[in-house]
């Protein structure tokens, strides 16, 4: 409703299961804009471009949380999950896949063999559920989503335990389709950046747990780019 009012055109919200499906939609123009992760943003520059970045708890940053079931009182780091089952979110997620894989590399391990079993949930919420239900013994999840779940589903979060948190990285970006006309991109960006300037916008931001949106810049994602290069180099060395 908020976007429709300020853009003065119909807005349809759609969900896609994977980041890859979102990128395909952005590349084809089937989707005008989307909220994706920094990994696909960096990996597919010919499909989309930066629109805006959310500011959360005062900064356009977030972290990856390593979580285990609350019944697990002995795991103190990722090293303790060696040989155990683990949930990834999306193959192209920074917090839910790239970070745990690089953490395994830093331990001297191989992500392909470090865990006894891995699975993709394609959702940070589902990764939390997999840990809470004991389907896996650990997962890395988006700190923003974990904290939002603590607001809206505290019973779910109570069945998990936060073990550790990563360094901060640039907040997952809002992006526009490469095929969205420049004038429409500028209009959509202006609406997002101005959201904290009126009562309805502030209420929506509060519901989302965000302070505001900023234009952001590509340097926010330099840390993610460095991790991507590290994993790519490891894969080249082990072929």
Short mmCIF file of C-alpha atoms in Angstrom, two decimals:
data_model
loop_
_atom_site.label_atom_id
_atom_site.label_comp_id
_atom_site.label_asym_id
_atom_site.label_seq_id
_atom_site.Cartn_x
_atom_site.Cartn_y
_atom_site.Cartn_z
CA UNK A 1 0.00 0.00 0.00
CA UNK A 2 2.75 2.46 0.96
CA UNK A 3 4.66 1.95 -2.30
CA UNK A 4 1.49 2.05 -4.39
CA UNK A 5 0.50 5.37 -2.85
CA UNK A 6 3.86 7.02 -3.33
CA UNK A 7 4.66 5.53 -6.73
CA UNK A 8 1.07 6.05 -7.93
CA UNK A 9 0.99 2.70 -9.66
CA UNK A 10 0.03 -0.88 -8.70
CA UNK A 11 2.67 -2.83 -6.78
CA UNK A 12 2.58 -6.63 -6.60
CA UNK A 13 4.66 -8.46 -4.01
CA UNK A 14 5.98 -11.84 -5.14
CA UNK A 15 8.18 -14.41 -3.45
CA UNK A 16 10.83 -16.59 -5.02
CA UNK A 17 12.31 -19.70 -3.42
CA UNK A 18 15.95 -19.01 -4.26
CA UNK A 19 18.22 -16.08 -4.97
CA UNK A 20 18.92 -17.63 -8.35
CA UNK A 21 15.22 -17.40 -9.24
CA UNK A 22 15.19 -13.78 -8.12
CA UNK A 23 18.23 -12.98 -10.26
CA UNK A 24 16.59 -14.63 -13.29
CA UNK A 25 13.48 -12.49 -12.73
CA UNK A 26 15.52 -9.31 -12.37
CA UNK A 27 17.59 -10.12 -15.45
CA UNK A 28 14.51 -10.73 -17.61
CA UNK A 29 12.55 -7.78 -16.28
CA UNK A 30 9.85 -10.05 -14.83
CA UNK A 31 10.76 -8.46 -11.47
CA UNK A 32 11.36 -4.71 -11.22
CA UNK A 33 13.10 -4.81 -7.86
CA UNK A 34 13.96 -7.21 -5.08
CA UNK A 35 15.62 -7.68 -1.71
CA UNK A 36 18.54 -10.04 -2.25
CA UNK A 37 21.85 -10.97 -0.65
CA UNK A 38 25.19 -9.32 -1.33
CA UNK A 39 26.60 -12.47 -2.96
CA UNK A 40 24.20 -12.56 -5.93
CA UNK A 41 24.39 -8.76 -6.09
CA UNK A 42 28.15 -9.01 -6.63
CA UNK A 43 27.99 -12.12 -8.80
CA UNK A 44 25.39 -10.96 -11.32
CA UNK A 45 26.03 -7.27 -12.10
CA UNK A 46 24.40 -7.67 -15.52
CA UNK A 47 21.05 -8.58 -13.94
CA UNK A 48 20.52 -5.83 -11.36
CA UNK A 49 21.93 -2.70 -9.75
CA UNK A 50 21.96 -1.23 -6.28
CA UNK A 51 18.77 0.55 -5.28
CA UNK A 52 19.00 1.11 -1.52
CA UNK A 53 20.38 -0.40 1.67
CA UNK A 54 18.60 -0.77 4.97
CA UNK A 55 20.00 0.75 8.15
CA UNK A 56 19.58 -1.61 11.08
CA UNK A 57 20.42 -0.70 14.68
CA UNK A 58 22.10 2.48 13.49
CA UNK A 59 24.29 1.03 10.72
CA UNK A 60 23.89 -0.51 7.24
CA UNK A 61 25.48 -3.68 8.58
CA UNK A 62 24.56 -7.12 9.80
CA UNK A 63 26.29 -10.32 10.92
CA UNK A 64 26.09 -14.07 10.57
CA UNK A 65 25.02 -15.94 13.71
CA UNK A 66 26.16 -19.49 14.43
CA UNK A 67 23.31 -21.23 16.28
CA UNK A 68 22.73 -24.67 17.80
CA UNK A 69 19.78 -26.30 19.61
CA UNK A 70 19.32 -24.92 23.12
CA UNK A 71 19.84 -28.45 24.43
CA UNK A 72 23.44 -28.26 23.18
CA UNK A 73 25.49 -26.77 26.00
CA UNK A 74 28.91 -27.95 24.83
CA UNK A 75 29.34 -26.28 21.42
CA UNK A 76 31.41 -23.11 21.78
CA UNK A 77 32.61 -22.57 18.21
CA UNK A 78 32.25 -23.91 14.68
CA UNK A 79 35.17 -26.25 15.36
CA UNK A 80 32.94 -28.16 17.79
CA UNK A 81 30.53 -28.93 14.93
CA UNK A 82 33.14 -30.90 12.97
CA UNK A 83 31.57 -34.20 11.90
CA UNK A 84 28.06 -33.02 12.76
CA UNK A 85 25.04 -32.06 10.65
CA UNK A 86 24.64 -28.50 9.41
CA UNK A 87 22.04 -26.39 7.59
CA UNK A 88 22.85 -23.81 4.95
CA UNK A 89 20.21 -21.31 3.85
CA UNK A 90 20.78 -20.58 0.14
CA UNK A 91 23.77 -21.53 -2.04
CA UNK A 92 24.28 -17.81 -2.74
CA UNK A 93 23.75 -16.53 0.79
CA UNK A 94 26.57 -14.66 2.49
CA UNK A 95 25.53 -15.21 6.11
CA UNK A 96 23.99 -18.65 5.54
CA UNK A 97 26.59 -20.28 3.29
CA UNK A 98 29.64 -18.21 2.33
CA UNK A 99 30.61 -17.25 5.88
CA UNK A 100 30.43 -20.75 7.41
CA UNK A 101 32.37 -22.14 4.44
CA UNK A 102 35.15 -19.58 4.83
CA UNK A 103 35.16 -20.17 8.58
CA UNK A 104 35.73 -23.87 7.86
CA UNK A 105 38.64 -22.93 5.57
CA UNK A 106 40.13 -20.80 8.34
CA UNK A 107 40.01 -23.88 10.57
CA UNK A 108 42.04 -25.75 7.97
CA UNK A 109 39.08 -27.86 6.89
CA UNK A 110 37.27 -28.50 3.63
CA UNK A 111 33.61 -27.36 3.52
CA UNK A 112 32.75 -30.44 1.43
CA UNK A 113 33.88 -32.87 4.15
CA UNK A 114 33.89 -30.88 7.41
CA UNK A 115 30.27 -31.69 8.32
CA UNK A 116 28.78 -35.19 8.39
CA UNK A 117 25.71 -33.98 6.51
CA UNK A 118 24.58 -30.66 5.05
CA UNK A 119 21.28 -29.46 3.60
CA UNK A 120 19.87 -26.28 2.09
CA UNK A 121 16.71 -24.86 3.66
CA UNK A 122 16.41 -21.88 1.24
CA UNK A 123 15.28 -19.70 4.14
CA UNK A 124 16.97 -18.36 7.27
CA UNK A 125 13.74 -18.96 9.17
CA UNK A 126 13.72 -22.58 8.03
CA UNK A 127 17.36 -22.93 9.09
CA UNK A 128 16.39 -21.69 12.55
CA UNK A 129 13.50 -24.17 12.58
CA UNK A 130 15.80 -27.02 11.53
CA UNK A 131 18.10 -26.23 14.45
CA UNK A 132 15.25 -25.71 16.92
CA UNK A 133 13.66 -29.03 15.91
CA UNK A 134 16.95 -30.89 16.15
CA UNK A 135 16.98 -31.80 12.45
CA UNK A 136 20.53 -30.46 12.28
CA UNK A 137 23.11 -29.70 14.93
CA UNK A 138 24.01 -26.23 13.70
CA UNK A 139 23.43 -23.45 11.18
CA UNK A 140 24.58 -19.96 10.30
CA UNK A 141 21.78 -17.44 9.89
CA UNK A 142 21.25 -13.74 9.16
CA UNK A 143 21.42 -11.75 12.42
CA UNK A 144 18.68 -9.35 11.30
CA UNK A 145 16.27 -12.18 10.55
CA UNK A 146 17.19 -13.97 13.78
CA UNK A 147 16.41 -10.82 15.78
CA UNK A 148 13.18 -10.26 13.87
CA UNK A 149 12.15 -13.84 14.67
CA UNK A 150 12.94 -13.12 18.32
CA UNK A 151 10.37 -10.30 18.13
CA UNK A 152 7.63 -12.24 16.37
CA UNK A 153 8.36 -15.89 17.24
CA UNK A 154 10.18 -15.83 20.59
CA UNK A 155 9.24 -19.43 21.35
CA UNK A 156 11.10 -20.58 18.25
CA UNK A 157 14.24 -18.61 19.08
CA UNK A 158 14.10 -19.88 22.67
CA UNK A 159 14.73 -23.40 21.34
CA UNK A 160 18.06 -22.27 19.88
CA UNK A 161 21.29 -20.92 21.34
CA UNK A 162 23.56 -18.29 19.82
CA UNK A 163 27.13 -19.57 19.81
CA UNK A 164 29.06 -16.87 18.01
CA UNK A 165 28.72 -14.03 15.54
CA UNK A 166 30.75 -12.95 12.55
CA UNK A 167 32.34 -9.62 11.76
CA UNK A 168 29.89 -7.06 10.34
CA UNK A 169 29.12 -7.02 6.61
CA UNK A 170 27.11 -4.71 4.37
CA UNK A 171 23.37 -5.13 4.90
CA UNK A 172 21.58 -7.20 2.21
CA UNK A 173 20.73 -4.75 -0.59
CA UNK A 174 17.53 -3.73 -2.29
CA UNK A 175 18.23 -3.90 -6.02
CA UNK A 176 16.48 -2.90 -9.24
CA UNK A 177 16.21 -4.89 -12.43
CA UNK A 178 18.79 -3.95 -15.04
CA UNK A 179 15.79 -3.38 -17.32
CA UNK A 180 14.00 -0.92 -15.03
CA UNK A 181 14.14 2.53 -16.68
CA UNK A 182 16.39 5.02 -14.91
CA UNK A 183 13.51 7.37 -14.15
CA UNK A 184 11.57 4.61 -12.40
CA UNK A 185 14.66 3.52 -10.48
CA UNK A 186 15.20 7.07 -9.23
CA UNK A 187 11.54 7.36 -8.23
CA UNK A 188 11.57 4.07 -6.34
CA UNK A 189 14.84 4.98 -4.62
CA UNK A 190 13.41 8.37 -3.59
CA UNK A 191 10.38 6.68 -2.02
CA UNK A 192 12.56 4.25 -0.06
CA UNK A 193 14.99 6.95 1.09
CA UNK A 194 12.10 9.17 2.16
CA UNK A 195 10.25 6.48 4.08
CA UNK A 196 11.40 7.76 7.47
CA UNK A 197 10.01 11.20 6.61
CA UNK A 198 6.33 10.46 7.23
CA UNK A 199 4.29 8.68 9.87
CA UNK A 200 3.14 5.77 7.71
CA UNK A 201 6.67 5.18 6.44
CA UNK A 202 8.12 5.22 9.95
CA UNK A 203 5.47 2.73 11.09
CA UNK A 204 6.40 0.40 8.23
CA UNK A 205 10.09 0.73 9.01
CA UNK A 206 9.40 -0.02 12.67
CA UNK A 207 7.50 -3.16 11.70
CA UNK A 208 10.46 -4.21 9.55
CA UNK A 209 12.87 -3.44 12.38
CA UNK A 210 14.78 -0.93 10.26
CA UNK A 211 15.82 2.64 11.03
CA UNK A 212 15.67 3.87 7.42
CA UNK A 213 17.03 3.29 3.94
CA UNK A 214 20.12 4.90 2.46
CA UNK A 215 21.44 4.90 -1.10
CA UNK A 216 24.53 2.98 -0.01
CA UNK A 217 27.54 2.23 -2.20
CA UNK A 218 29.34 -0.82 -3.52
CA UNK A 219 32.16 -0.49 -0.97
CA UNK A 220 29.75 -1.80 1.65
CA UNK A 221 30.18 -5.23 0.10
CA UNK A 222 33.98 -5.33 -0.11
CA UNK A 223 34.17 -7.76 2.80
CA UNK A 224 31.82 -10.16 1.06
CA UNK A 225 33.80 -9.86 -2.18
CA UNK A 226 36.94 -10.85 -0.29
CA UNK A 227 35.27 -13.98 1.09
CA UNK A 228 34.00 -14.91 -2.37
CA UNK A 229 37.55 -14.68 -3.75
CA UNK A 230 38.83 -16.85 -0.91
CA UNK A 231 36.35 -19.63 -1.63
CA UNK A 232 36.93 -19.39 -5.39
CA UNK A 233 40.68 -19.72 -4.86
CA UNK A 234 40.19 -22.76 -2.63
CA UNK A 235 37.99 -24.41 -5.25
CA UNK A 236 40.60 -23.77 -7.95
CA UNK A 237 43.32 -25.25 -5.76
CA UNK A 238 41.33 -28.41 -5.03
CA UNK A 239 40.19 -29.23 -8.57
#
